[in-house]
Coordinates of C-alpha atoms and ligand atoms in Angstrom, one line a residue:
M1 CA 14.1 -20.4 1.3
L2 CA 14.4 -18.1 4.4
N3 CA 12.7 -19.1 7.6
F4 CA 9.3 -17.5 8.3
S5 CA 6.3 -17.2 10.5
F6 CA 3.1 -16.4 8.7
H7 CA -0.2 -15.5 10.4
N8 CA -3.0 -13.5 8.8
P9 CA -6.2 -13.3 10.8
T10 CA -8.2 -11.0 8.4
R11 CA -11.5 -12.4 7.1
I12 CA -12.0 -11.4 3.4
V13 CA -15.6 -11.1 2.3
F14 CA -15.4 -10.7 -1.5
G15 CA -17.9 -9.9 -4.2
K16 CA -21.0 -8.1 -5.4
G17 CA -23.5 -7.1 -2.7
Q18 CA -21.3 -8.2 0.1
L19 CA -21.8 -5.0 2.0
Q20 CA -24.9 -6.6 3.4
E21 CA -22.6 -8.9 5.5
L22 CA -21.7 -5.9 7.7
D23 CA -24.7 -6.6 9.9
T24 CA -23.2 -10.0 10.7
L25 CA -19.6 -9.0 10.8
V26 CA -19.8 -6.1 13.3
P27 CA -20.9 -7.0 16.8
S28 CA -24.6 -6.2 17.2
D29 CA -24.0 -4.3 20.5
A30 CA -21.0 -2.3 19.2
R31 CA -20.6 1.5 19.4
V32 CA -19.1 2.1 16.0
L33 CA -17.1 5.0 14.6
V34 CA -17.4 5.0 10.8
T35 CA -14.4 6.8 9.3
Y36 CA -14.1 8.0 5.7
G37 CA -12.1 10.4 3.5
G38 CA -12.7 13.7 1.8
G39 CA -16.2 13.0 0.5
S40 CA -16.2 10.3 -2.1
A41 CA -17.9 7.9 0.3
K42 CA -20.7 10.3 0.6
R43 CA -21.0 11.2 -3.0
T44 CA -21.0 7.6 -4.2
G45 CA -23.7 6.6 -1.6
V46 CA -21.5 3.9 0.0
L47 CA -21.5 5.7 3.3
D48 CA -25.3 5.7 3.5
R49 CA -25.4 2.0 2.6
V50 CA -22.9 1.3 5.4
K51 CA -25.0 3.2 7.9
R52 CA -28.2 1.4 6.8
E53 CA -26.5 -2.0 7.3
L54 CA -25.2 -1.0 10.7
A55 CA -28.6 0.4 11.8
K56 CA -30.2 -3.0 11.3
S57 CA -29.3 -4.3 14.7
G58 CA -29.7 -0.9 16.3
R59 CA -26.0 -0.1 16.8
V60 CA -24.9 3.3 18.0
V61 CA -23.0 4.8 15.1
F62 CA -20.7 7.9 15.0
E63 CA -19.1 9.4 11.9
F64 CA -15.7 10.9 11.2
G65 CA -15.0 12.3 7.8
G66 CA -12.1 14.3 6.3
V67 CA -9.2 11.8 6.5
E68 CA -6.9 13.2 3.8
P69 CA -4.8 11.2 1.3
N70 CA -1.6 10.4 3.2
P71 CA -3.5 10.8 6.5
Q72 CA -2.2 13.3 9.0
F73 CA -1.6 12.7 12.7
A74 CA -3.5 15.9 13.7
T75 CA -6.6 14.9 11.8
L76 CA -6.6 11.4 13.2
M77 CA -6.2 12.7 16.7
K78 CA -9.6 14.4 16.3
A79 CA -11.1 11.0 15.7
V80 CA -9.3 9.6 18.7
E81 CA -11.0 12.3 20.8
I82 CA -14.4 11.1 19.6
V83 CA -13.5 7.5 20.3
R84 CA -12.6 8.4 23.9
K85 CA -15.5 10.7 24.5
E86 CA -18.2 8.4 23.1
N87 CA -16.7 5.1 24.3
V88 CA -16.5 3.8 20.8
D89 CA -15.5 0.1 20.8
F90 CA -15.4 -0.8 17.1
L91 CA -13.9 1.1 14.2
L92 CA -15.0 0.9 10.6
A93 CA -12.9 2.3 7.7
V94 CA -14.8 3.1 4.5
G95 CA -12.3 4.1 1.8
G96 CA -8.8 3.5 0.4
G97 CA -5.4 3.0 1.9
S98 CA -5.4 6.4 3.6
V99 CA -8.6 5.9 5.5
M100 CA -7.7 2.3 6.4
D101 CA -4.3 3.3 7.6
G102 CA -5.8 6.2 9.5
V103 CA -8.2 3.9 11.3
K104 CA -5.3 1.6 12.2
F105 CA -3.6 4.5 13.9
I106 CA -6.8 5.6 15.6
A107 CA -7.2 2.0 16.9
L108 CA -3.6 2.1 18.4
A109 CA -3.8 5.7 19.7
A110 CA -7.2 5.5 21.4
R111 CA -5.9 3.8 24.5
P112 CA -2.1 4.0 24.2
G113 CA -1.1 3.1 27.8
E114 CA 2.0 5.0 28.8
F115 CA 1.8 7.1 25.5
M116 CA -1.4 8.8 26.6
G117 CA -0.9 12.5 25.8
R118 CA 2.2 11.7 23.8
E119 CA 0.6 9.9 20.9
L120 CA 2.9 11.5 18.4
E121 CA 5.7 9.2 19.8
L122 CA 3.9 6.2 18.4
L123 CA 5.1 7.4 15.0
K124 CA 8.8 6.5 15.2
P125 CA 10.4 5.5 11.9
G126 CA 12.1 2.1 11.6
R127 CA 10.6 0.6 14.8
P128 CA 9.5 -3.0 14.2
Q129 CA 6.3 -2.5 16.0
V130 CA 4.3 0.2 17.8
P131 CA 4.9 -0.4 21.5
V132 CA 1.3 -0.6 22.8
D133 CA -0.4 -3.8 23.9
T134 CA -4.0 -3.0 23.1
A135 CA -5.9 -1.7 20.2
L136 CA -9.6 -1.3 19.3
P137 CA -10.9 -3.8 16.8
L138 CA -11.5 -2.6 13.3
G139 CA -13.0 -3.6 9.9
T140 CA -12.8 -2.1 6.5
V141 CA -15.0 -1.5 3.5
V142 CA -12.6 -1.0 0.6
T143 CA -13.3 1.5 -2.1
L144 CA -9.8 1.7 -3.7
P145 CA -7.7 -1.4 -4.6
A146 CA -4.0 -0.5 -4.2
T147 CA -2.3 -0.7 -0.8
G148 CA -3.3 -4.1 0.6
S149 CA -4.0 -2.3 3.9
E150 CA -7.2 -4.3 4.1
M151 CA -5.3 -7.4 4.9
N152 CA -2.1 -6.3 6.5
C153 CA -1.0 -4.8 9.8
G154 CA 0.9 -1.8 8.5
A155 CA -0.1 1.8 8.1
V156 CA 1.6 4.9 6.7
I157 CA 0.9 8.1 8.7
S158 CA 2.1 11.6 8.1
N159 CA 3.0 14.3 10.5
G160 CA 3.8 17.3 8.3
E161 CA 6.8 16.3 6.3
D162 CA 7.4 13.1 8.1
K163 CA 5.8 10.1 6.6
V164 CA 6.2 7.1 8.9
V165 CA 5.4 3.4 8.4
I166 CA 4.1 1.8 11.5
K167 CA 3.2 -1.8 12.2
S168 CA 1.4 -3.8 14.8
P169 CA -0.3 -7.2 14.7
L170 CA -3.1 -5.7 16.8
V171 CA -4.4 -3.8 13.7
F172 CA -5.0 -6.6 11.2
P173 CA -8.6 -5.8 10.3
R174 CA -11.1 -8.3 11.7
F175 CA -12.7 -8.3 8.3
S176 CA -12.5 -6.5 5.0
I177 CA -15.4 -6.2 2.6
L178 CA -14.1 -6.2 -1.0
D179 CA -16.9 -5.5 -3.4
P180 CA -15.3 -4.6 -6.7
E181 CA -18.4 -2.6 -7.7
L182 CA -17.7 -0.1 -4.9
T183 CA -14.5 0.9 -6.9
F184 CA -16.3 1.6 -10.2
T185 CA -16.5 5.3 -9.3
L186 CA -12.8 5.8 -9.0
P187 CA -11.2 8.3 -11.4
E188 CA -8.9 6.6 -14.0
K189 CA -5.8 8.1 -12.3
Q190 CA -6.5 6.4 -9.0
V191 CA -7.1 3.1 -10.7
A192 CA -3.8 3.4 -12.5
N193 CA -2.0 4.4 -9.3
G194 CA -3.5 1.2 -7.7
V195 CA -2.2 -1.0 -10.5
V196 CA 1.3 0.5 -10.1
D197 CA 1.2 0.3 -6.3
T198 CA 0.3 -3.4 -6.5
F199 CA 2.9 -4.1 -9.1
V200 CA 5.6 -2.4 -7.0
H201 CA 4.5 -4.2 -3.8
V202 CA 5.0 -7.5 -5.6
V203 CA 8.4 -6.6 -7.0
E204 CA 9.6 -5.2 -3.7
Q205 CA 9.2 -8.8 -2.4
Y206 CA 10.5 -10.5 -5.6
M207 CA 13.2 -8.5 -7.2
T208 CA 16.0 -9.3 -4.8
Y209 CA 18.1 -12.4 -5.0
P210 CA 17.2 -16.1 -5.4
V211 CA 16.6 -18.2 -2.3
E212 CA 14.8 -21.2 -3.9
G213 CA 11.4 -19.7 -2.9
R214 CA 9.9 -21.3 -6.0
L215 CA 6.3 -21.1 -4.9
Q216 CA 6.7 -17.5 -3.7
D217 CA 8.3 -16.5 -7.0
R218 CA 5.4 -18.0 -8.9
F219 CA 2.8 -16.4 -6.7
A220 CA 4.5 -13.1 -7.4
E221 CA 4.8 -13.8 -11.2
G222 CA 1.1 -14.8 -11.2
I223 CA 0.1 -11.4 -9.8
L224 CA 2.4 -9.5 -12.2
H225 CA 0.9 -11.4 -15.2
T226 CA -2.6 -10.7 -14.0
L227 CA -1.9 -7.0 -13.5
I228 CA -0.4 -6.8 -17.0
E229 CA -3.5 -8.6 -18.4
V230 CA -6.2 -6.5 -16.6
G231 CA -4.4 -3.2 -15.9
G232 CA -5.2 -1.4 -19.1
K233 CA -8.7 -3.0 -19.4
T234 CA -9.8 -2.0 -15.9
I235 CA -8.8 1.6 -16.5
N236 CA -10.5 1.8 -19.9
E237 CA -13.6 -0.2 -18.9
P238 CA -14.1 0.7 -15.3
A239 CA -17.4 -1.2 -15.0
D240 CA -16.1 -4.5 -16.3
Y241 CA -16.6 -6.5 -13.2
D242 CA -14.2 -9.3 -13.8
A243 CA -11.3 -7.1 -14.8
R244 CA -11.8 -5.0 -11.7
A245 CA -12.4 -8.0 -9.4
N246 CA -9.0 -9.4 -10.5
L247 CA -7.3 -6.1 -9.8
V248 CA -8.9 -5.9 -6.3
W249 CA -7.8 -9.4 -5.4
C250 CA -4.3 -8.8 -6.8
A251 CA -4.0 -5.7 -4.6
T252 CA -4.9 -7.6 -1.5
M253 CA -2.7 -10.6 -2.3
G254 CA 0.2 -8.4 -3.2
L255 CA 0.7 -7.2 0.4
N256 CA -0.9 -9.6 2.8
G257 CA 2.4 -11.3 3.8
L258 CA 1.9 -14.4 1.7
I259 CA 4.2 -13.8 -1.3
G260 CA 6.9 -12.3 1.0
A261 CA 7.0 -15.1 3.5
G262 CA 10.4 -16.8 3.3
A263 CA 11.6 -14.3 0.6
P264 CA 14.1 -11.4 1.0
Q265 CA 12.4 -8.0 0.7
D266 CA 13.6 -4.7 -0.7
W267 CA 11.2 -1.7 -0.1
A268 CA 13.8 0.9 -1.2
T269 CA 11.5 2.2 -3.9
H270 CA 8.8 2.7 -1.3
M271 CA 11.0 4.5 1.1
I272 CA 12.4 6.9 -1.4
S273 CA 8.9 7.5 -2.9
H274 CA 7.5 8.3 0.6
E275 CA 10.0 11.2 0.7
L276 CA 8.7 12.5 -2.6
T277 CA 5.2 12.4 -1.2
A278 CA 6.2 14.1 2.1
L279 CA 8.3 16.8 0.4
H280 CA 6.5 17.3 -2.9
G281 CA 3.0 15.9 -2.4
V282 CA 3.5 13.3 -5.1
P283 CA 0.7 10.6 -5.0
H284 CA 2.0 7.3 -3.8
G285 CA 1.7 5.3 -7.1
R286 CA 3.3 8.1 -9.1
G287 CA 6.3 8.3 -6.9
L288 CA 6.8 4.6 -7.1
A289 CA 6.7 4.6 -10.9
A290 CA 9.3 7.3 -11.1
I291 CA 11.7 5.6 -8.7
L292 CA 11.4 1.8 -9.6
P293 CA 13.3 1.8 -12.9
G294 CA 16.1 3.8 -11.4
V295 CA 16.4 1.3 -8.5
W296 CA 16.6 -1.5 -10.9
R297 CA 19.2 0.2 -13.1
V298 CA 21.4 1.2 -10.2
R299 CA 21.1 -2.2 -8.5
K300 CA 21.2 -4.4 -11.6
E301 CA 24.3 -6.2 -10.3
Q302 CA 22.8 -7.1 -6.9
K303 CA 19.4 -8.0 -8.5
G304 CA 20.8 -9.5 -11.7
A305 CA 19.6 -13.1 -11.3
K306 CA 16.0 -12.1 -10.5
L307 CA 15.9 -9.4 -13.2
L308 CA 16.8 -12.1 -15.7
Q309 CA 14.2 -14.4 -14.3
Y310 CA 11.6 -11.6 -14.5
A311 CA 12.7 -10.7 -18.1
E312 CA 12.1 -14.3 -19.2
R313 CA 9.0 -15.3 -17.2
I314 CA 7.1 -12.0 -17.4
W315 CA 8.2 -10.5 -20.7
N316 CA 9.5 -13.5 -22.6
I317 CA 12.8 -11.9 -23.2
V318 CA 15.4 -14.5 -23.9
D319 CA 17.7 -13.0 -26.5
G320 CA 20.8 -10.8 -26.0
S321 CA 23.4 -10.4 -23.3
D322 CA 22.5 -10.3 -19.6
D323 CA 22.7 -6.5 -19.6
E324 CA 20.6 -6.2 -22.8
R325 CA 17.9 -8.5 -21.4
I326 CA 17.8 -6.6 -18.1
E327 CA 17.5 -3.3 -19.9
Q328 CA 14.7 -4.6 -22.2
A329 CA 12.8 -5.8 -19.1
I330 CA 13.1 -2.4 -17.5
L331 CA 11.9 -0.7 -20.7
K332 CA 9.0 -3.1 -20.9
T333 CA 8.0 -2.3 -17.3
E334 CA 8.2 1.4 -18.1
E335 CA 6.1 0.9 -21.2
F336 CA 3.5 -1.0 -19.1
F337 CA 3.3 2.0 -16.7
H338 CA 3.1 4.5 -19.6
G339 CA 0.3 2.5 -21.1
L340 CA -1.6 3.1 -17.9
G341 CA -1.0 6.8 -18.2
V342 CA 1.7 6.8 -15.6
K343 CA 5.0 8.6 -16.2
T344 CA 8.3 7.2 -15.0
R345 CA 10.7 10.1 -14.6
L346 CA 11.2 12.6 -11.7
S347 CA 11.2 15.4 -14.3
D348 CA 7.6 14.4 -15.2
L349 CA 6.7 15.1 -11.6
G350 CA 8.5 18.5 -11.7
I351 CA 11.2 17.3 -9.4
G352 CA 14.6 18.5 -10.6
E353 CA 18.2 17.8 -9.4
E354 CA 18.1 20.8 -7.1
H355 CA 15.8 18.9 -4.8
F356 CA 18.0 15.8 -4.5
D357 CA 19.9 17.1 -1.5
A358 CA 16.7 17.6 0.5
I359 CA 15.3 14.2 -0.4
V360 CA 18.5 12.4 0.6
A361 CA 18.6 14.5 3.9
S362 CA 15.1 13.4 4.6
L363 CA 16.0 9.8 4.1
E364 CA 18.8 10.3 6.6
K365 CA 16.5 12.0 9.0
H366 CA 14.2 9.1 8.9
G367 CA 16.9 6.5 9.4
M368 CA 16.6 5.2 5.8
T369 CA 20.4 4.8 5.5
A370 CA 20.7 1.0 5.0
L371 CA 17.9 0.2 2.5
S372 CA 17.3 -2.8 0.3
E373 CA 17.3 -6.5 0.7
R374 CA 20.9 -6.4 1.7
G375 CA 20.9 -3.3 3.8
D376 CA 23.7 -1.9 1.7
M377 CA 21.9 1.0 0.1
T378 CA 23.4 4.0 1.6
P379 CA 22.2 7.6 1.1
E380 CA 24.8 7.9 -1.6
V381 CA 23.3 5.0 -3.5
S382 CA 19.8 6.5 -3.0
R383 CA 21.2 9.7 -4.6
Q384 CA 22.4 7.6 -7.6
V385 CA 18.9 6.2 -7.9
L386 CA 17.5 9.8 -8.0
Q387 CA 20.1 10.7 -10.6
A388 CA 19.1 7.6 -12.7
S389 CA 15.4 8.6 -12.3
R390 CA 15.8 12.2 -13.6
Ligands
NZQ1 O1 -10.8 11.1 0.2 P1 -11.9 10.7 -0.7 O2 -12.9 11.8 -1.0 O3 -12.6 9.5 -0.2 O4 -11.3 10.4 -2.1 C1 -10.3 9.4 -2.3 C2 -8.9 10.0 -2.4 O5 -8.9 11.3 -2.9 C3 -10.4 8.8 -3.6 N1 -11.3 7.6 -3.6 C4 -11.2 6.5 -2.8 N2 -12.2 5.6 -3.1 C5 -12.9 6.2 -4.1 C6 -12.4 7.4 -4.4 N3 -12.9 8.2 -5.3 C7 -14.0 7.8 -6.0 N4 -14.5 6.6 -5.8 C8 -14.0 5.7 -4.9 N5 -14.6 4.5 -4.8 O6 -9.1 8.3 -4.0 C9 -8.2 9.2 -3.4 C10 -7.0 8.5 -2.9 O7 -7.3 7.7 -1.8 P2 -6.2 7.1 -0.9 O8 -6.8 6.3 0.2 O9 -5.2 8.2 -0.5 O10 -5.4 6.2 -1.9 P3 -4.6 4.8 -1.7 O11 -5.5 3.7 -1.5 O12 -3.7 4.7 -2.8 O13 -3.8 5.0 -0.3 C11 -2.6 5.7 -0.3 C12 -2.0 5.7 1.1 O14 -1.7 4.4 1.6 C13 -0.4 4.3 2.0 C14 0.3 5.4 1.1 O15 1.6 5.7 1.6 C15 -0.7 6.5 1.2 O16 -0.6 7.2 2.4 N6 0.1 2.9 1.8 C16 -0.3 2.0 2.8 C17 0.2 0.7 2.8 C18 -0.2 -0.3 3.8 N7 -1.0 0.1 4.8 O17 0.2 -1.4 3.8 C19 1.2 0.3 1.8 C20 1.3 1.2 0.6 O18 2.6 0.9 0.1 C21 1.2 2.6 0.9 O19 2.4 3.2 1.4
ZN2 ZN1 2.7 1.0 -1.9

């Protein structure tokens, strides 16, 4: 097992009706900015419920709506202006990954020290951590289970065609409220994207090479089994509380640092998929589903031992040569995604070979030239992955 340091300070408040805990979780004298997306929070009534809870202790509450999927720097800077002008001292995100990530950026950009006036420079690809030493405290009310942003310190922020992953331990949410019922209003497509995103988060931290991280492997396999059990059901029966509750908890546990502690990590599928989003507007989960099988096929030698373990423990595949078992496991994974209504080819997304040069150039521009758990995935290998994903 690799060495690790694991710390996660986020309080999770889980279950039906837990929104009422907001009054205890947010400081009673806080000046709060409630941030939300394009309107679902208003339509579903969750925004009003949040405001009612916050009003209980007479807090001063401001609102900022309009954070788009794949949140844009320019939009978020408008919220930063409100924070500065109104002396906001607590941020509350009500939404999915885009709103939560956006709020993390607002928290870092509101008082960015030497970066004041140059906030765009906080978005530098590949830097281990945003170089500011203070951030506003934040909490989240989750309406979409997918990204795990509710219990991690990462955010993905866009600036035009640049989509940048940023990290800072300062933006772990103080708390996240996970009431599965708040997600019942999601369209089927978004739920499916959430299942795929969670699945891929888990395998990015699992499908590498063995390091005797037995417990981490079994945590990961536990999440994969659960997703396979509840994925279809929670799409077809959106109001089935237990199925949805399991998806919500899988999504959080998939990317809160636990399963990846002491394990090698890949993230190549994510990095290539981010370019598809930036250049072609592909939703996050859809891009992942189109790239993952290609990554596994191109990298089956490097990932062979774990692919075979996955084949046996997840899909019960024990017959055939190594190559045959690996291919069967990849086909099973694709079948699982198809069963959720998610396609697994770039051609399904309307992205043909004529776009591969631009995608590879974008990876290079963003410094994504040594991807994967071994850092040996060059742009040329990423191109092979695109070819294998046609
Ligand atoms: O904008 P509104 O109107 O709120 O609608 C949203 C949005 O259109 C809608 N929605 C959310 N909750 C709803 C709802 N509609 C009905 N009922 C509800 N309860 O869903 C749409 C998608 O929302 P979004 O937040 O964009 O989706 P998701 O949670 O998948 O987040 C995707 C973003 O997170 C980043 C992605 O790159 C992408 O930018 N990621 C963040 C990560 C992290 N912080 O750790 C890791 C992930 O790998 C990912 O990269
Ligand atoms: Zn993801």
